[in-house]
Short mmCIF file of C-alpha atoms in Angstrom, two decimals:
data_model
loop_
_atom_site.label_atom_id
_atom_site.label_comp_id
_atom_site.label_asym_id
_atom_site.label_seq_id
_atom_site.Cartn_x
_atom_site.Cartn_y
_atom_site.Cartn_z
CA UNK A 77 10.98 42.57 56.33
CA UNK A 78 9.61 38.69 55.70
CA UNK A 79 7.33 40.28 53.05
CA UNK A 80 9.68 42.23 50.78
CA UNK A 81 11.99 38.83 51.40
CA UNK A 82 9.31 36.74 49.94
CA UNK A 83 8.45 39.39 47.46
CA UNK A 84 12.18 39.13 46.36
CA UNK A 85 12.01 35.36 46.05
CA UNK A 86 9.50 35.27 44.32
CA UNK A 87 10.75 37.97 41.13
CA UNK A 88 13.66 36.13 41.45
CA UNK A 89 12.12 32.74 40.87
CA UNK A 90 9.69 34.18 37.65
CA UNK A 91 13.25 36.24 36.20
CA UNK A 92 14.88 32.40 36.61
CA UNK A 93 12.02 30.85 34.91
CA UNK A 94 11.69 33.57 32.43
CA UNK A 95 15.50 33.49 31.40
CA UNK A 96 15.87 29.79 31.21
CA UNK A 97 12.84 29.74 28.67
CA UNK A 98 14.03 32.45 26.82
CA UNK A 99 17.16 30.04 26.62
CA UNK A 100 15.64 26.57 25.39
CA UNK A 101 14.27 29.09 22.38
CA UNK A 102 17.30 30.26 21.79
CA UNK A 103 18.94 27.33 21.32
CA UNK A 104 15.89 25.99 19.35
CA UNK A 105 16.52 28.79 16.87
CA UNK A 106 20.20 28.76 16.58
CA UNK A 107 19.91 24.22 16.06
CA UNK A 108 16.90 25.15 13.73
CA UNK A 109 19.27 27.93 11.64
CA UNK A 110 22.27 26.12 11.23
CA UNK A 111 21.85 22.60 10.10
CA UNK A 112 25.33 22.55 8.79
CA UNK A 113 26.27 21.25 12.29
CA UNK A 114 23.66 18.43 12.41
CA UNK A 115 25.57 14.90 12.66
CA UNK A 116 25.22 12.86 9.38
CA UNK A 117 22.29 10.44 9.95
CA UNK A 118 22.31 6.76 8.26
CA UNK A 119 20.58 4.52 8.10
CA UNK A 120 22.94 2.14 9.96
CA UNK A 121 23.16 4.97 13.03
CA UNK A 122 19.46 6.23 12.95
CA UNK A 123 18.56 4.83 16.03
CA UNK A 124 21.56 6.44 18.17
CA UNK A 125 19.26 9.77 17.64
CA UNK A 126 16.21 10.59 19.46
CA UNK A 127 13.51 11.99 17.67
CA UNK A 128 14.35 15.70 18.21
CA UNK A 129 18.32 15.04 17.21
CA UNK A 130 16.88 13.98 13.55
CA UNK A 131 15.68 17.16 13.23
CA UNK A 132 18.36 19.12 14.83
CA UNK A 133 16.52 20.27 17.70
CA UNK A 134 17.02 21.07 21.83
CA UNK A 135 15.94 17.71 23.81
CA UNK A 136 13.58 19.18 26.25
CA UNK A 137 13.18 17.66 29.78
CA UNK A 138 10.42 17.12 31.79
CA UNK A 139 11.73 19.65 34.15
CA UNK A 140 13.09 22.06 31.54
CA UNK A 141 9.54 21.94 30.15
CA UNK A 142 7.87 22.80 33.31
CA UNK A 143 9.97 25.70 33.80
CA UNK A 144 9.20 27.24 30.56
CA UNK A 145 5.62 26.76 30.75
CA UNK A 146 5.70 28.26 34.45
CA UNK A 147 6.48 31.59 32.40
CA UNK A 148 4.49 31.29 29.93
CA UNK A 149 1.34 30.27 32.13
CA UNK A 150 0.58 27.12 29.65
CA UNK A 151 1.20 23.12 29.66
CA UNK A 152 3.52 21.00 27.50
CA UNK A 153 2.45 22.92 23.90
CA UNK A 154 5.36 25.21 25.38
CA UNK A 155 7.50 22.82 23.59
CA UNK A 156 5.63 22.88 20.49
CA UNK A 157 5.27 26.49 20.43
CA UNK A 158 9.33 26.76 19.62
CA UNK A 159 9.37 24.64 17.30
CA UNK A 160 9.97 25.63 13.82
CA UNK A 161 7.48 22.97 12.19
CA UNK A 162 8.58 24.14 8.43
CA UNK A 163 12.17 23.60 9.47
CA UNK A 164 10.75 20.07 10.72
CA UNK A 165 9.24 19.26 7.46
CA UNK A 166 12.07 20.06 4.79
CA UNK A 167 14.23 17.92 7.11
CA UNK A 168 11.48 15.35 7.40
CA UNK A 169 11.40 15.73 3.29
CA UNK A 170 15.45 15.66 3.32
CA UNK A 171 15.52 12.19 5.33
CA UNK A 172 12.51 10.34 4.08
CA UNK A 173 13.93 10.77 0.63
CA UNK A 174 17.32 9.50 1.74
CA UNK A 175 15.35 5.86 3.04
CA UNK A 176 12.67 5.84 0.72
CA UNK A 177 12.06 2.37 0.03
CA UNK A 178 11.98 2.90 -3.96
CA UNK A 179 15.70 4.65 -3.40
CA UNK A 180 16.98 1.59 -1.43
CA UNK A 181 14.85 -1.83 -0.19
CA UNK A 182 17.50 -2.82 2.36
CA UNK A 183 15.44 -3.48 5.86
CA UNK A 184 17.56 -1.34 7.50
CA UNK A 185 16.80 1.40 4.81
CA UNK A 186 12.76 0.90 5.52
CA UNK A 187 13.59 0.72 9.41
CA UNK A 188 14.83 4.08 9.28
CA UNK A 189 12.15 5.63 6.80
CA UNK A 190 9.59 4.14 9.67
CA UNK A 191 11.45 5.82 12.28
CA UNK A 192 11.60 8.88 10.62
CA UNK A 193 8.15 9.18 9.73
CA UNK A 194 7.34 7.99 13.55
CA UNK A 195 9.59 10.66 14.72
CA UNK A 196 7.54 13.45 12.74
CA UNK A 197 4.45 12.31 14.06
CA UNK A 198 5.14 12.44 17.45
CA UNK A 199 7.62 15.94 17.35
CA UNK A 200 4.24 17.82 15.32
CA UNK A 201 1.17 16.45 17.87
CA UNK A 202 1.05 18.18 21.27
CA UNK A 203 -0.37 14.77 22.95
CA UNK A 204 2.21 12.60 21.37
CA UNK A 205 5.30 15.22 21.98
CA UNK A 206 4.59 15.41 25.94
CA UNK A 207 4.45 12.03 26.30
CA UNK A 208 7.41 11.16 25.06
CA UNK A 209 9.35 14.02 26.39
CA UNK A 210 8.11 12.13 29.79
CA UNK A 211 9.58 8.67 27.83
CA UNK A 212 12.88 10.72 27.34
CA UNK A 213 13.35 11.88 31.03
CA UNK A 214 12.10 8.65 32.19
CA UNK A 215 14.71 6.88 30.46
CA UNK A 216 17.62 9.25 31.10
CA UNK A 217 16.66 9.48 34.75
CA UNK A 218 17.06 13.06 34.81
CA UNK A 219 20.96 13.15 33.40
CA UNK A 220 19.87 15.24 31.04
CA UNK A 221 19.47 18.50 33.43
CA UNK A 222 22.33 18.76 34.79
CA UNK A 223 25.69 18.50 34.18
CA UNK A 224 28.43 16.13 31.43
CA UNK A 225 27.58 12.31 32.33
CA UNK A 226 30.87 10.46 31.38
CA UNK A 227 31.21 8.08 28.70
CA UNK A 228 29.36 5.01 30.24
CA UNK A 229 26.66 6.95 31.32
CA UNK A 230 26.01 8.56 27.97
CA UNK A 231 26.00 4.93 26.38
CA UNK A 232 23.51 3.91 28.81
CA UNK A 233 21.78 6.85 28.31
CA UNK A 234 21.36 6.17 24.37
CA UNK A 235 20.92 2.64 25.11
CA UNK A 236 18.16 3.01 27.18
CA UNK A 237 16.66 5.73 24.96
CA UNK A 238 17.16 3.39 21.88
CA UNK A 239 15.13 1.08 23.70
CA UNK A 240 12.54 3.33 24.97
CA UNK A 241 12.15 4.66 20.98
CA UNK A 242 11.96 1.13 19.55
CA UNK A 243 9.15 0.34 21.79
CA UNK A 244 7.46 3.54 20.77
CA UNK A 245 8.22 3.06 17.02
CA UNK A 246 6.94 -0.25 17.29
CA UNK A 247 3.55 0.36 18.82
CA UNK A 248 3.00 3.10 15.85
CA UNK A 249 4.46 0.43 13.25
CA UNK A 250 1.58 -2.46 15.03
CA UNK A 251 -0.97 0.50 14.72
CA UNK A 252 -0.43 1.27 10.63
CA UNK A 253 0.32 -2.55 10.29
CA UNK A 254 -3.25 -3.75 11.25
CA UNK A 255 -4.87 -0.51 9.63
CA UNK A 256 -3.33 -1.96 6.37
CA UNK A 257 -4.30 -4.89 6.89
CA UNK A 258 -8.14 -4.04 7.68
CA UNK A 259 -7.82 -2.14 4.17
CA UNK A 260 -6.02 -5.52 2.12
CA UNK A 261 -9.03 -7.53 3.72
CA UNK A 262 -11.48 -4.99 2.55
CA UNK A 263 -10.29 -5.10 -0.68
CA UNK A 264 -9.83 -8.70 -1.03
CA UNK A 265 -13.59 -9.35 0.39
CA UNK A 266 -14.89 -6.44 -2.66
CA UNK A 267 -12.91 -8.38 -5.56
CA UNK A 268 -14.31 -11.93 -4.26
CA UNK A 269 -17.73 -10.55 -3.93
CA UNK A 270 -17.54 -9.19 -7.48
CA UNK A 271 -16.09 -12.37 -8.95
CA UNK A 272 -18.89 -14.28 -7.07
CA UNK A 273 -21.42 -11.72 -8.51
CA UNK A 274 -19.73 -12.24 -12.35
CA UNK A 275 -19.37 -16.26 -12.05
CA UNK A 276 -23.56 -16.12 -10.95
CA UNK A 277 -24.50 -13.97 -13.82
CA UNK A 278 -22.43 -15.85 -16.24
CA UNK A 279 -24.29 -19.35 -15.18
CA UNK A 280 -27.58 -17.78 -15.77
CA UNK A 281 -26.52 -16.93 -19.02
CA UNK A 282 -25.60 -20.07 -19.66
CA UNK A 283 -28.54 -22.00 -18.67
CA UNK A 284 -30.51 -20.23 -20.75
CA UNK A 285 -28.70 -20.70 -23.75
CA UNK A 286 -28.48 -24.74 -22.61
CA UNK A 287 -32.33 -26.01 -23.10
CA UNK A 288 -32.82 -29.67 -23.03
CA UNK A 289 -33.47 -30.27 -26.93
CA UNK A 290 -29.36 -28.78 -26.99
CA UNK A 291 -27.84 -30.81 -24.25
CA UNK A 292 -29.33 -34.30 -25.99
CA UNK A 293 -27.90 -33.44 -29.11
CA UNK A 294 -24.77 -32.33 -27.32
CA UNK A 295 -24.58 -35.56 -25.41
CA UNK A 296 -25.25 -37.54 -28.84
CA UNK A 297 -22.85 -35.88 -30.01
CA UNK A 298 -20.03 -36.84 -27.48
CA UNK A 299 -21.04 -40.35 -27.63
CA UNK A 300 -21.36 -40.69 -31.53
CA UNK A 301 -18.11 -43.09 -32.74
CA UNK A 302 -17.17 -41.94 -36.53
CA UNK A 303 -15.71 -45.75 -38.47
CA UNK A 304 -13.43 -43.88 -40.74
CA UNK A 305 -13.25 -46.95 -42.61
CA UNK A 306 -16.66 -47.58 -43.11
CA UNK A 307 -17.16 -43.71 -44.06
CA UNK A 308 -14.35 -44.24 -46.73
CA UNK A 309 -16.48 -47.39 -47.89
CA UNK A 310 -19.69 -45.99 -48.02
CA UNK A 311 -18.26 -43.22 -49.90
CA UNK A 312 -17.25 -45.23 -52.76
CA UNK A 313 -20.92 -47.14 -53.34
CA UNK A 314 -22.26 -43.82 -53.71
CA UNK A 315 -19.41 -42.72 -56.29
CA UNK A 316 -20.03 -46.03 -58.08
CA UNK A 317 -23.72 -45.39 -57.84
CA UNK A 318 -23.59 -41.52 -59.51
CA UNK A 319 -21.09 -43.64 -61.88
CA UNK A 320 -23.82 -46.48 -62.96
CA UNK A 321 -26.45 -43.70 -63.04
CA UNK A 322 -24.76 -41.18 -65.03
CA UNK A 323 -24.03 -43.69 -67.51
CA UNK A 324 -27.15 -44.82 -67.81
CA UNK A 325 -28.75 -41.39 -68.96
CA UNK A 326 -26.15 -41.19 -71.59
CA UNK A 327 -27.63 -44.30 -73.11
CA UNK A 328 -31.46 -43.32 -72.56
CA UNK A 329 -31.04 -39.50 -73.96
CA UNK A 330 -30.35 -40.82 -77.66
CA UNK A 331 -33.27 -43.39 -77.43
CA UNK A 332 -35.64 -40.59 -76.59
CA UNK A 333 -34.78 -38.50 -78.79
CA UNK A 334 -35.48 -40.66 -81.90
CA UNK A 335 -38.63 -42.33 -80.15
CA UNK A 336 -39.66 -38.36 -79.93
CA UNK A 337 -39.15 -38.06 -83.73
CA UNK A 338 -40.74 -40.76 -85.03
CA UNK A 339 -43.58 -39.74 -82.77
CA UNK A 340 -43.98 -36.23 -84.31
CA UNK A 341 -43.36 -37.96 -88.18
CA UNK A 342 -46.41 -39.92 -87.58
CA UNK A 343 -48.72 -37.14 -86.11
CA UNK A 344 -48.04 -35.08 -89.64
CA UNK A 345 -49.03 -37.73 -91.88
CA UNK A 346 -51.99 -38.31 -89.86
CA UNK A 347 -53.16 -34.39 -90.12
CA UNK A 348 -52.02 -34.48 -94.24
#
């Protein structure tokens, strides 16, 4: 009689496990069909939303987790496995296009395209997704299992998830912050390196072209003083000289010429 009582318990326990798995899909499917009902995310209420609300989809529990991976004899990837990852992208797509920095480059706009791509991150890796499923239950201290909390309770509930995200978000934002900055110092050390490598080759260049007989008659040329004055002056003997000179021929041309004739007169007679 014990054994067909434990027997009992125990198909009644894998039938409860069973159903409430085949549940949490369910519902997966049904938020993942109709995104009509989705609240309207802003920017301004982004972070009232847990990860798995931005995409419209069942906030699992630690405990609600457990149970479905009891009946499906696996870990945490239970929760990925009912995921509808597609669905998860277009709305990724749908919401990263509503923040996009180049669409608006308010910081609360940028906050919320950070969270969103955060939020995709974690809901499509296994590793990331159970831990912060744990995060989740963690912070809701199990309200989330059972029952309506009232109105106070729900606030502290978001509060304390909004708080529990931001530190999340924030480690991820630290993480692509110094990977960025590793690449802008990368960068920065290539384009000094090359302008160290173009400033060397351009002094060899010119020393070369600078040999010693060129930088004297570079430096006598910086120090030579030009006496504009005395430029003009000189100028003017040597106009008056070309004057006196070309005068000069115009006397001595006619004086040839007839000391040539008489020349040649006197060579005939002496031949008749």
């Amino acid at each position: 009689m014990g054994k067909r009582s434990r027997m009992d318990s125990t198909t009644t326990t894998s039938s409860r496990a069973a159903t409430d798995a085949e549940r949490l899909q369910q519902q997966q499917q049904q938020l993942n069909s109709d995104t009509n009902q989705s609240p309207h995310i802003t920017k301004d209420n982004i972070d009232t939303f847990n990860y798995f609300q931005l995409f419209g989809l069942v906030t699992p529990t630690t405990s609600s987790t457990a149970t479905a991976a009891g009946s499906n004899g696996g870990g945490n990837d239970v929760t990925l496995s009912v995921i509808d990852v597609a669905a998860v992208r277009r709305t990724y797509r749908r919401l990263s296009l509503r923040f996009h920095p180049d669409k608006d480059d308010s910081d609360e706009a940028r906050h919320a395209f950070e969270v969103v791509r955060t939020a995709l991150e974690t809901i499509i890796d296994s590793t990331k997704l159970a831990a912060y499923v744990k995060t989740l239950d963690t912070a809701c201290g199990g309200a989330g299992s059972g029952g309506h909390p009232g109105e106070e309770a729900r606030q502290r509930q978001r509060a304390q998830q909004a708080h529990v995200e931001a530190e999340w978000a924030a480690d991820m934002l630290i993480q692509r912050a110094q990977e960025r900055l590793a690449k802008e110092a990368a960068a920065r050390q290539a384009a000094q390196e090359r302008e160290e490598a173009a400033q060397q080759l351009l002094s060899e260049l010119t020393s070369s072209l600078n040999t010693p007989f060129q930088l004297m008659e570079a430096e006598l040329v910086r120090d030579w003083d030009v006496d504009e004055e005395m430029v003009s002056m000189k100028t003017k003997e040597v106009m008056k000289l070309l004057h006196q000179l070309a005068s000069a021929d115009s006397g001595w041309i006619p004086h040839f010429m007839q000391e040539g004739a008489s020349r040649k007169r006197g060579r005939d007679y002496t031949a008749l």
